[in-house]
Short mmCIF file of C-alpha atoms in Angstrom, two decimals:
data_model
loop_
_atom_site.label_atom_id
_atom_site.label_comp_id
_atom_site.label_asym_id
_atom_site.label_seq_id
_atom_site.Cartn_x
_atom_site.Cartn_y
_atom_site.Cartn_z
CA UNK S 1 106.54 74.87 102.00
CA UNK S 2 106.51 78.23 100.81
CA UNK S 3 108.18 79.36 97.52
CA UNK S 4 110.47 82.35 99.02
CA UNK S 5 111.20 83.06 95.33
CA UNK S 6 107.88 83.27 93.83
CA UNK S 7 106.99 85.50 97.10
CA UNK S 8 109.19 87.76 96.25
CA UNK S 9 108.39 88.44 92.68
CA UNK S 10 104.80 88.17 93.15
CA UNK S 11 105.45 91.23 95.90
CA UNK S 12 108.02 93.08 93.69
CA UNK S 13 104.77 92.73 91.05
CA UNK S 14 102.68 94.53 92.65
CA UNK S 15 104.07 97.43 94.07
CA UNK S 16 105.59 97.65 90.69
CA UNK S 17 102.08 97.80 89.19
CA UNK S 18 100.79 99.99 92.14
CA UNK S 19 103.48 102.85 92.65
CA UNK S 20 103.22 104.97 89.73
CA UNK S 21 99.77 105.23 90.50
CA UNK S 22 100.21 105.71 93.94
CA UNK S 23 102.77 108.25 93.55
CA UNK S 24 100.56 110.62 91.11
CA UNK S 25 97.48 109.94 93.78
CA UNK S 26 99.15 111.09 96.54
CA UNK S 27 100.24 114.51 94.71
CA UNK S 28 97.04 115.34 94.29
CA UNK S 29 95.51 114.45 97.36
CA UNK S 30 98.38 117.12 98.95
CA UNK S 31 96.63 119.17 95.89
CA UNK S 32 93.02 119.32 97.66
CA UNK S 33 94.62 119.14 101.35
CA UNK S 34 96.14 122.50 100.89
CA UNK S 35 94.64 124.01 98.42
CA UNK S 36 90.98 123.02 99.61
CA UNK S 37 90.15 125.03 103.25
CA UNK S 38 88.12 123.02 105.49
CA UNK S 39 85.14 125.80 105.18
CA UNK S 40 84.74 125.14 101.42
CA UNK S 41 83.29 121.96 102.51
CA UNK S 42 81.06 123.50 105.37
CA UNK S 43 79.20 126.41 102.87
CA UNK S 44 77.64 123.10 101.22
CA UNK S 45 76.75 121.46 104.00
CA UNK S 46 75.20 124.10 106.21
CA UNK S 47 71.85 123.49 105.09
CA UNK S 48 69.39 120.68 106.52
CA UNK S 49 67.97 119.20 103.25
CA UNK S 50 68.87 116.73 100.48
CA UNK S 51 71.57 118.57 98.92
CA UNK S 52 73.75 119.29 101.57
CA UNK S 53 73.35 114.97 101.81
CA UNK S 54 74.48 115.28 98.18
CA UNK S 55 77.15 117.69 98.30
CA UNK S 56 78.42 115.92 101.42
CA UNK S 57 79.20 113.07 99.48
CA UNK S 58 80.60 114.18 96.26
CA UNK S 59 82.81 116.29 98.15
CA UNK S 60 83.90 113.53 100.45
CA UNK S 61 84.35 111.04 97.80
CA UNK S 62 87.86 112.33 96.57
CA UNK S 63 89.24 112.96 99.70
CA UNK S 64 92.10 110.90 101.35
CA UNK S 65 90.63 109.92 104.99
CA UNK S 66 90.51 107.44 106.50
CA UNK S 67 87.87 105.96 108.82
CA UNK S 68 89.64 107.20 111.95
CA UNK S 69 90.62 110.66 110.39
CA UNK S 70 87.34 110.97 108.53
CA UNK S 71 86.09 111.48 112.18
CA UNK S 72 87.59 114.80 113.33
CA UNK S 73 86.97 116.56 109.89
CA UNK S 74 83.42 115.58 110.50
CA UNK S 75 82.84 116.85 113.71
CA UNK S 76 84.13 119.91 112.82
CA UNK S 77 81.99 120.25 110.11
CA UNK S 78 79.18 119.42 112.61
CA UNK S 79 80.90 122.48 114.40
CA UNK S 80 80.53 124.62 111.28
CA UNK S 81 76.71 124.07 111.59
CA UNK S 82 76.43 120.92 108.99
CA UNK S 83 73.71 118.74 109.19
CA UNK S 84 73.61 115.18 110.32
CA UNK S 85 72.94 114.05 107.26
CA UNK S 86 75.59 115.72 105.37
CA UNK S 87 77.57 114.39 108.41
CA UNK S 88 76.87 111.17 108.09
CA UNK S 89 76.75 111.19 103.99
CA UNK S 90 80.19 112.64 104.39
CA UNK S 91 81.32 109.85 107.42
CA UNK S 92 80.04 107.02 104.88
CA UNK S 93 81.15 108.38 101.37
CA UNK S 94 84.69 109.84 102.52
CA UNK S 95 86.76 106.67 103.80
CA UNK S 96 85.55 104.41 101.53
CA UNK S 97 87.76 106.05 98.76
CA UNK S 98 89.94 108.44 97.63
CA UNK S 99 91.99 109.90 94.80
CA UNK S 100 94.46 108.34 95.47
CA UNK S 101 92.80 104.88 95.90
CA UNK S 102 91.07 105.36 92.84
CA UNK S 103 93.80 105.53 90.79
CA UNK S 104 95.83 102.13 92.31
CA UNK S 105 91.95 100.31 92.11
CA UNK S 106 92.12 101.13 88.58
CA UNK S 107 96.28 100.19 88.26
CA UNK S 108 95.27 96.33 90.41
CA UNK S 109 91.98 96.02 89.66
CA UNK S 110 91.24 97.51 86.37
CA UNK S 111 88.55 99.98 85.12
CA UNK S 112 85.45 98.51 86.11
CA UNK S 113 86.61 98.61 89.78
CA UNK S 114 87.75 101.72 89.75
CA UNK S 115 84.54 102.92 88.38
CA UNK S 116 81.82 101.03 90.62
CA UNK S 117 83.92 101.52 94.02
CA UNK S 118 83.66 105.49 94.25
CA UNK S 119 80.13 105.71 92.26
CA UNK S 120 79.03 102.70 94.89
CA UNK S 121 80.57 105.18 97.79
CA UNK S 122 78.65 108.21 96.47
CA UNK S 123 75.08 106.14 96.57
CA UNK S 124 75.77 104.58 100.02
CA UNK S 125 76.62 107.90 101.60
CA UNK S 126 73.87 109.82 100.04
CA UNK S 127 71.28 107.41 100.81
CA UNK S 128 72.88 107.12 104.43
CA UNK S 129 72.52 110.89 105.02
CA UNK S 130 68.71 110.73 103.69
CA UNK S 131 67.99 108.23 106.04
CA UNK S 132 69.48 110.13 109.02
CA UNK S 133 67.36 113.75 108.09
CA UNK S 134 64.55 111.82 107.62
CA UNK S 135 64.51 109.35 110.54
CA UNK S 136 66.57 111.81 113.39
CA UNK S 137 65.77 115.52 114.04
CA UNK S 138 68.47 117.99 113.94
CA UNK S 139 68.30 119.90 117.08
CA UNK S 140 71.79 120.82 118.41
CA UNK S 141 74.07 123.11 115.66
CA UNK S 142 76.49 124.40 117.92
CA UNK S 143 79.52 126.28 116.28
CA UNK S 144 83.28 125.96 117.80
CA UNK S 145 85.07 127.01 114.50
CA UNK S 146 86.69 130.44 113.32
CA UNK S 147 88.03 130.99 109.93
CA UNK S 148 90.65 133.05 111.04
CA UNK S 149 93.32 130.47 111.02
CA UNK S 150 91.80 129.42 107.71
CA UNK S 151 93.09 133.32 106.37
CA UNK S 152 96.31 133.35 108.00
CA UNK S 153 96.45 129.45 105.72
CA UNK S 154 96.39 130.49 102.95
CA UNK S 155 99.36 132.38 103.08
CA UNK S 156 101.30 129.47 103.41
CA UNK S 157 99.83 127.61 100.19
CA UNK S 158 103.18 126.49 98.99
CA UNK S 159 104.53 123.49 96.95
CA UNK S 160 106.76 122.14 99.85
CA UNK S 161 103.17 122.00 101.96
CA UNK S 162 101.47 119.57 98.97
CA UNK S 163 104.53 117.34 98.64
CA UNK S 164 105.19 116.84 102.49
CA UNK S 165 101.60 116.28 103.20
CA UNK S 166 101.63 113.75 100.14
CA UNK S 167 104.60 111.86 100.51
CA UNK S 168 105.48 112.18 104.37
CA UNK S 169 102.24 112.49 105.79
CA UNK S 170 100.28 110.50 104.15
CA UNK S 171 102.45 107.74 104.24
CA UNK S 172 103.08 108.12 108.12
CA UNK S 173 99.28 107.71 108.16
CA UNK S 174 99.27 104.67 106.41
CA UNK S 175 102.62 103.35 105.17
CA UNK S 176 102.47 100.68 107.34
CA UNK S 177 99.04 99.38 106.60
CA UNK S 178 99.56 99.56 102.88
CA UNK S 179 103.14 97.61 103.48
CA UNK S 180 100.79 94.98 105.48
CA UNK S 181 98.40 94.92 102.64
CA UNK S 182 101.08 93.97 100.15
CA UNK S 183 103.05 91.58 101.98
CA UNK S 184 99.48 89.62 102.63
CA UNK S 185 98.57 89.67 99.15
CA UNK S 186 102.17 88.15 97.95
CA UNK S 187 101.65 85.50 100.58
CA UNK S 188 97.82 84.66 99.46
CA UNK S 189 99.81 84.44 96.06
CA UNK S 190 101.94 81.74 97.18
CA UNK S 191 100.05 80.41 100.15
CA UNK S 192 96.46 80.35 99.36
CA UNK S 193 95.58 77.16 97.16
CA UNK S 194 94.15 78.21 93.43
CA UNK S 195 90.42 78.46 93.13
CA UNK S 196 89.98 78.39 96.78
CA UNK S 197 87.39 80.64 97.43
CA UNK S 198 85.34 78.16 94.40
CA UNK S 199 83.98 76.10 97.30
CA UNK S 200 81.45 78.86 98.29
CA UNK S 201 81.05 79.56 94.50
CA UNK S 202 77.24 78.61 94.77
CA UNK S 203 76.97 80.53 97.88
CA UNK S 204 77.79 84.12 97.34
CA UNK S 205 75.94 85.74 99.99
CA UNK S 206 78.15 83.50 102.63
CA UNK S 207 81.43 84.87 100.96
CA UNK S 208 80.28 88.26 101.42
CA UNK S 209 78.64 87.70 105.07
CA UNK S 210 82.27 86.31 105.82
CA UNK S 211 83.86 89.37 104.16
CA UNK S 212 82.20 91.27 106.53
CA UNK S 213 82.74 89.39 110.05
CA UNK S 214 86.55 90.05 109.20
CA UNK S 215 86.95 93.33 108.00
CA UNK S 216 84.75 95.30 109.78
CA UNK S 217 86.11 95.11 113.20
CA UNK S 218 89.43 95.56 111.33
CA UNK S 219 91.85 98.94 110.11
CA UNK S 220 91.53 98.56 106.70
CA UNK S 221 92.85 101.86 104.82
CA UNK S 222 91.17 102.52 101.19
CA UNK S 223 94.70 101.69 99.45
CA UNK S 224 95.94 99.28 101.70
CA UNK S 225 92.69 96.91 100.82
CA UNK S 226 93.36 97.10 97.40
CA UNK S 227 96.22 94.41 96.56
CA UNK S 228 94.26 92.17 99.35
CA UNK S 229 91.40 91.75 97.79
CA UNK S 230 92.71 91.62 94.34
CA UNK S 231 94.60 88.12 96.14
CA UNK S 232 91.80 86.64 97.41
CA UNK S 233 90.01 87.63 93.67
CA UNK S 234 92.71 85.38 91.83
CA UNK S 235 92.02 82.83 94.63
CA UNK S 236 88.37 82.52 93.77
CA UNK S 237 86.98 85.18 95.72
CA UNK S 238 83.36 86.65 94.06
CA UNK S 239 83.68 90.22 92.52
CA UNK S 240 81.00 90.75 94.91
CA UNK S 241 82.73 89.68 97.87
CA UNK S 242 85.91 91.93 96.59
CA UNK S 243 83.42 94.91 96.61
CA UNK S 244 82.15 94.82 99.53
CA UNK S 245 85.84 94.39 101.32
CA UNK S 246 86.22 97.24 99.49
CA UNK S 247 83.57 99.17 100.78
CA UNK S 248 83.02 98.03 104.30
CA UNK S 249 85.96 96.98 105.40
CA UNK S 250 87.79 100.94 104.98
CA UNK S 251 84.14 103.01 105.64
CA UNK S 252 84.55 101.18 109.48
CA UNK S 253 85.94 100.00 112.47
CA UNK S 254 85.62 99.05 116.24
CA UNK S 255 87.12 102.80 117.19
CA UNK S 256 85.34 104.25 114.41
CA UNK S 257 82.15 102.76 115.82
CA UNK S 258 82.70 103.86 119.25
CA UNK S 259 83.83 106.99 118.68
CA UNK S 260 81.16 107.68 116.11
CA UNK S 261 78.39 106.55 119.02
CA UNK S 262 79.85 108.63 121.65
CA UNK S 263 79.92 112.30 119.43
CA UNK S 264 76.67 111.54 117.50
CA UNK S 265 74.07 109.25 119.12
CA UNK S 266 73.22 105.57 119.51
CA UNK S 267 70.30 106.34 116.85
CA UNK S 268 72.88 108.19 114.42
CA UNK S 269 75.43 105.16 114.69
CA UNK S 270 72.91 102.33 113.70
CA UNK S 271 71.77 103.94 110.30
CA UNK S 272 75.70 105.12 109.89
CA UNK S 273 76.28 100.96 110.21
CA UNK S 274 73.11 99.52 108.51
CA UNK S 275 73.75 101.49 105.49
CA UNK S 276 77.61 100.63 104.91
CA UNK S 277 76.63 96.96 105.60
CA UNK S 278 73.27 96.84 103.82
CA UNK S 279 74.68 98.51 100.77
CA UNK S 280 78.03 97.29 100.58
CA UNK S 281 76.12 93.33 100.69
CA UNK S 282 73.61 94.63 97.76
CA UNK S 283 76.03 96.45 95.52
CA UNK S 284 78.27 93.17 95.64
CA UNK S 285 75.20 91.17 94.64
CA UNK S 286 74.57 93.66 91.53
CA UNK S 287 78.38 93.51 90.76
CA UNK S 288 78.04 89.59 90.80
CA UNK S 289 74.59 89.58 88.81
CA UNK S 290 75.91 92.43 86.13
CA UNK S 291 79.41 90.24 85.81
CA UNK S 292 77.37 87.25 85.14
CA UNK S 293 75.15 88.18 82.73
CA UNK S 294 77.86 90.24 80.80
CA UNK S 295 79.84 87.03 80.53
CA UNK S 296 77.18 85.36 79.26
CA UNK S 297 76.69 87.72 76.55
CA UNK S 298 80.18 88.14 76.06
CA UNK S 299 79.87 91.84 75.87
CA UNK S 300 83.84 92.25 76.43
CA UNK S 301 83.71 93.71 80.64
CA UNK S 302 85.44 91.74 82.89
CA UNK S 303 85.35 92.03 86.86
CA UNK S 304 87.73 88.77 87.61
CA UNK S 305 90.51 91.14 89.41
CA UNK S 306 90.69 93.39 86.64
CA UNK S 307 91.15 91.21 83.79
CA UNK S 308 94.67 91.05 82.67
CA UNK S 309 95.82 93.75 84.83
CA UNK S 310 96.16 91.64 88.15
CA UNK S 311 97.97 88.63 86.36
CA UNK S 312 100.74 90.62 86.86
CA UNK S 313 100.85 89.72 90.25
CA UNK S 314 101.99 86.16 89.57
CA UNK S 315 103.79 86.76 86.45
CA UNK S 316 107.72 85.73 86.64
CA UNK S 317 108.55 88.68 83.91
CA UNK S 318 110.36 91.64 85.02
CA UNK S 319 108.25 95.02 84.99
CA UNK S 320 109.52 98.13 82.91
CA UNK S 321 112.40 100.26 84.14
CA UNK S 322 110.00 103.12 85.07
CA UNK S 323 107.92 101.06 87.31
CA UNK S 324 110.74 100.20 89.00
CA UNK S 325 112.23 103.12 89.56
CA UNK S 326 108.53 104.29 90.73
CA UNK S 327 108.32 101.49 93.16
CA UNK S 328 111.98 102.18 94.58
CA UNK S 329 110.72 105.88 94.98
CA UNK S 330 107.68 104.62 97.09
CA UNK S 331 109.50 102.39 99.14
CA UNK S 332 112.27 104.71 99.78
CA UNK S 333 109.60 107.46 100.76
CA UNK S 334 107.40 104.34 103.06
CA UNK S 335 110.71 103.58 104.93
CA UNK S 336 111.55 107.09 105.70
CA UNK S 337 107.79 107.95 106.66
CA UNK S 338 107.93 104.64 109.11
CA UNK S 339 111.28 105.69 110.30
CA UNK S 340 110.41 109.40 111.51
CA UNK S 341 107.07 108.01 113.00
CA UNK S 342 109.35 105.45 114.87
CA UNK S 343 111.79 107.54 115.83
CA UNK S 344 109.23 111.02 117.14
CA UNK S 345 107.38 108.32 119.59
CA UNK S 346 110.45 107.62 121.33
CA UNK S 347 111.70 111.40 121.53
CA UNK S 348 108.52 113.28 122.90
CA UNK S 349 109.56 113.44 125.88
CA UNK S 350 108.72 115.77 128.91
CA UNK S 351 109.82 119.46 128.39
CA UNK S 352 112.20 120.99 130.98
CA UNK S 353 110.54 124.58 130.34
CA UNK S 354 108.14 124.82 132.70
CA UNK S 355 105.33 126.77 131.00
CA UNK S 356 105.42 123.07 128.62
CA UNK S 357 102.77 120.89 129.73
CA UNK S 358 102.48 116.82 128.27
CA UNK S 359 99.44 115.09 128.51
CA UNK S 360 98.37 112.15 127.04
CA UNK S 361 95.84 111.80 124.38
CA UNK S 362 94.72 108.39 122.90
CA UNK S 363 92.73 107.18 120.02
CA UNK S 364 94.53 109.23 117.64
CA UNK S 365 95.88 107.61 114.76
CA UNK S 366 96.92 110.01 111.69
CA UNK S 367 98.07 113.12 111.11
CA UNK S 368 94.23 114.52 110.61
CA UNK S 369 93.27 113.00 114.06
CA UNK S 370 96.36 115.18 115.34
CA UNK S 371 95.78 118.28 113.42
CA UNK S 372 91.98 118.06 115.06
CA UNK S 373 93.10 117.99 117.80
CA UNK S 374 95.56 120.90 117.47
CA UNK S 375 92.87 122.98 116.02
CA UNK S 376 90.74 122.35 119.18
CA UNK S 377 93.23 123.22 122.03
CA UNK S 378 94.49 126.01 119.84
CA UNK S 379 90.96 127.66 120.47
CA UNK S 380 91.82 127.81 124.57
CA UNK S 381 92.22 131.12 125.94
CA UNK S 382 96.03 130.51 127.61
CA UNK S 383 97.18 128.09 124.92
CA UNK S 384 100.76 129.83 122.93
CA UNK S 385 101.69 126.50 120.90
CA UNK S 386 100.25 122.94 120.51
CA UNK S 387 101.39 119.89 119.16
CA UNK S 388 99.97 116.29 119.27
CA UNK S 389 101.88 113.08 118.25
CA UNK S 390 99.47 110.33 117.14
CA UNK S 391 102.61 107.47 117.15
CA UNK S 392 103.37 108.74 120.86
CA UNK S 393 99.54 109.38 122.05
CA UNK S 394 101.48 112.98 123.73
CA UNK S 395 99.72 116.46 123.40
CA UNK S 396 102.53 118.86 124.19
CA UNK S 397 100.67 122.40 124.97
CA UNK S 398 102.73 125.81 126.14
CA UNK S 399 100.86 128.18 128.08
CA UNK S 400 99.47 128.54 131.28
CA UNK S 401 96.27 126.90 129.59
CA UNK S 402 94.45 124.55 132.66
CA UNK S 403 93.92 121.01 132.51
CA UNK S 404 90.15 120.94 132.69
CA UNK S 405 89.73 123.23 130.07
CA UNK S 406 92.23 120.70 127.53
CA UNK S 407 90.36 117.78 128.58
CA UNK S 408 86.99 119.30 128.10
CA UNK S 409 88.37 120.50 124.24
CA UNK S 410 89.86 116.70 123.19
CA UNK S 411 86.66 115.11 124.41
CA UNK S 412 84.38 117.39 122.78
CA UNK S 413 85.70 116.06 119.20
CA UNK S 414 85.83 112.50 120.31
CA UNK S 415 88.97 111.52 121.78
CA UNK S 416 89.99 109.80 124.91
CA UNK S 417 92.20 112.66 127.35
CA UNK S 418 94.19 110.40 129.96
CA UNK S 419 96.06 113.49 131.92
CA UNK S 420 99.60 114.45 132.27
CA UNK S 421 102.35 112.07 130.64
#
């Protein structure tokens, strides 16, 4: 039977251990949302060649999308004339990490983590993006996107606009997965049998193939992973293995992979899969061969969940007062994010003006899939106002905008347009 106790402080542990870096992550990812205009990152990536594939990547890297938000920001780079390899170097690189992520890897999972997961993100999507210039012609470069809006922006580059986007936003987006990913790692803690993951210690490759089957399919966030596979790591689980949960299981998933296939190509979608599988598997072999053979000549670099930083997890002592009061900020904020979300799906409701149209939009899950959507009706000669609500899968336009021409706008960047509500 389960130890309710030991749950408890094993999940009090590590949000402890995760918040304070969580916290600062978060303020600057509201840093680069604002302060960072979507065309900075199209001027790199205008040009068809090898560093556009680069600067796709490194510029991806720090930002805090996820695999389903990722999408939108690409296609409208695609709109802004990028290539498809800086497309797809940005689709591969981007979700896999983040600022944010970065800094609770390195909080759970210690330095060397927090090191190899964004450098491993920066090869994958570079390499990715190579592989699509050189293997699929760029033809179509078709350009939707005004900078305008961008101008009338930055006027409104305030401090209220970082923190809201950082600790409301954000955590709408994926408070709830990162609340799932704790509460599973407490109960691997007290579930999962010690060295369980031992039994497939002479068979790496089949820890990591299994890795895969269950978290591709899956809506892993970048965070949310984090505590997870730092469980399954004190459980037995391979560095390896950890990696690559790391990597594939946030740069992917079944909507990701359709959605991805029905804006770029059949042709674009293999290589965008092949190269988060084929180099998430062979960086977790190198992170199991280079953590072997440092052991063995003691050279002082450990990859077993982060050293001494994930014991912390099943430790019975108290942690500081500042952590606490760091986690009781976070939760505090996660509640209220979770609450709003709750409470806007069950109040967009049908408008009694009658220049306010509802329709229903689906497939969007975060605020970045609703402010692409936004930006894309907003372009439609008729359309005053628009606002989409991801938790209640509503578009709410006013204007005497038509139906066809909304449809034909949300479908162009990928998402699924089911009518009037």
């Amino acid at each position: 039977m389960m130890d309710i106790q030991r749950f408890f402080i094993s999940l009090l542990n590590v949000v402890c251990e995760m918040a304070p870096y969580l916290l600062l992550g978060f303020f600057i990812a509201g840093v680069l949302h604002v302060f960072v205009p979507q065309r900075f990152y199209a001027n790199y990536l205008s040009q068809n060649n090898k560093f556009s594939v680069v600067w796709a990547a490194l510029l991806g890297v720090p930002l805090p999308l996820c695999s389903c938000g990722v999408i939108p920001t690409a296609i409208g780079l695609r709109n802004e004339k990028a290539s498809k390899g800086a497309i797809a170097s940005f689709l591969i690189a981007t979700p896999q990490t983040g600022i944010d992520s970065i800094l609770a890897t390195f909080s759970l999972m210690g330095l060397g983590f927090a090191i190899i997961r964004p450098t491993a993100a920066l090869i994958t999507g570079i390499c990715g993006g190579l592989l699509v210039n050189r293997l699929i012609k760029d033809k179509d470069n078709c350009s939707l996107a005004d900078s305008s809006q961008l101008s009338t922006l930055s006027s409104q580059l305030k401090i209220w606009r970082v923190l809201k986007y950082a600790y409301y936003d954000m955590l709408r987006d994926i408070g709830l997965r990162l609340l799932i990913g704790l509460v599973v790692a407490a109960l691997i803690q007290v579930a999962v049998p010690d060295e369980f993951f031992l039994t497939f210690g002479s068979q790496p490759l089949l820890q990591m193939l299994l890795i895969l089957v269950i978290a591709i399919p899956m809506y892993i966030c970048s965070t949310g992973s984090i505590p997870v596979a730092a469980a399954l790591m004190m459980k037995g689980l391979s560095p390896g293995a950890a990696l690559v949960m790391l990597m594939a299981g946030p740069a992917v998933n079944l909507a990701s992979i359709l959605v991805v296939h029905k804006s770029m190509g059949r042709r674009f979608t293999a290589i965008y899969l092949m190269t988060i599988v084929g180099f998430s598997v062979l960086f977790g072999l190198l992170l199991n061969a280079c953590h072997t053979l440092l052991a063995e000549n003691a050279m002082g670099i450990d990859f077993t969940v982060g050293a001494q930083n994930t014991s912390c997890m099943s430790s019975s002592a108290l942690p500081s007062p500042f952590k606490i009061v760091c986690a009781t900020i976070l939760t505090l904020l996660i509640i209220f994010a979770l609450m709003m979300k709750f409470f806007n799906k069950f109040t967009t409701n049908k408008s009694s003006d009658p220049d306010v149209t509802v329709y229903r939009v689906e497939d969007m899950h975060c605020s970045h899939c609703e402010a692409a959507v936004v930006r894309a009706v907003e372009e439609i000669p008729g359309v005053e106002t628009a606002k989409a609500s991801a938790s209640a899968n509503t578009l709410t336009i006013k204007g005497p905008a038509t139906e066809e021409a909304i449809r034909t706008a949300v479908e162009g960047i990928g998402y699924t347009f089911k009518g009037k509500a």
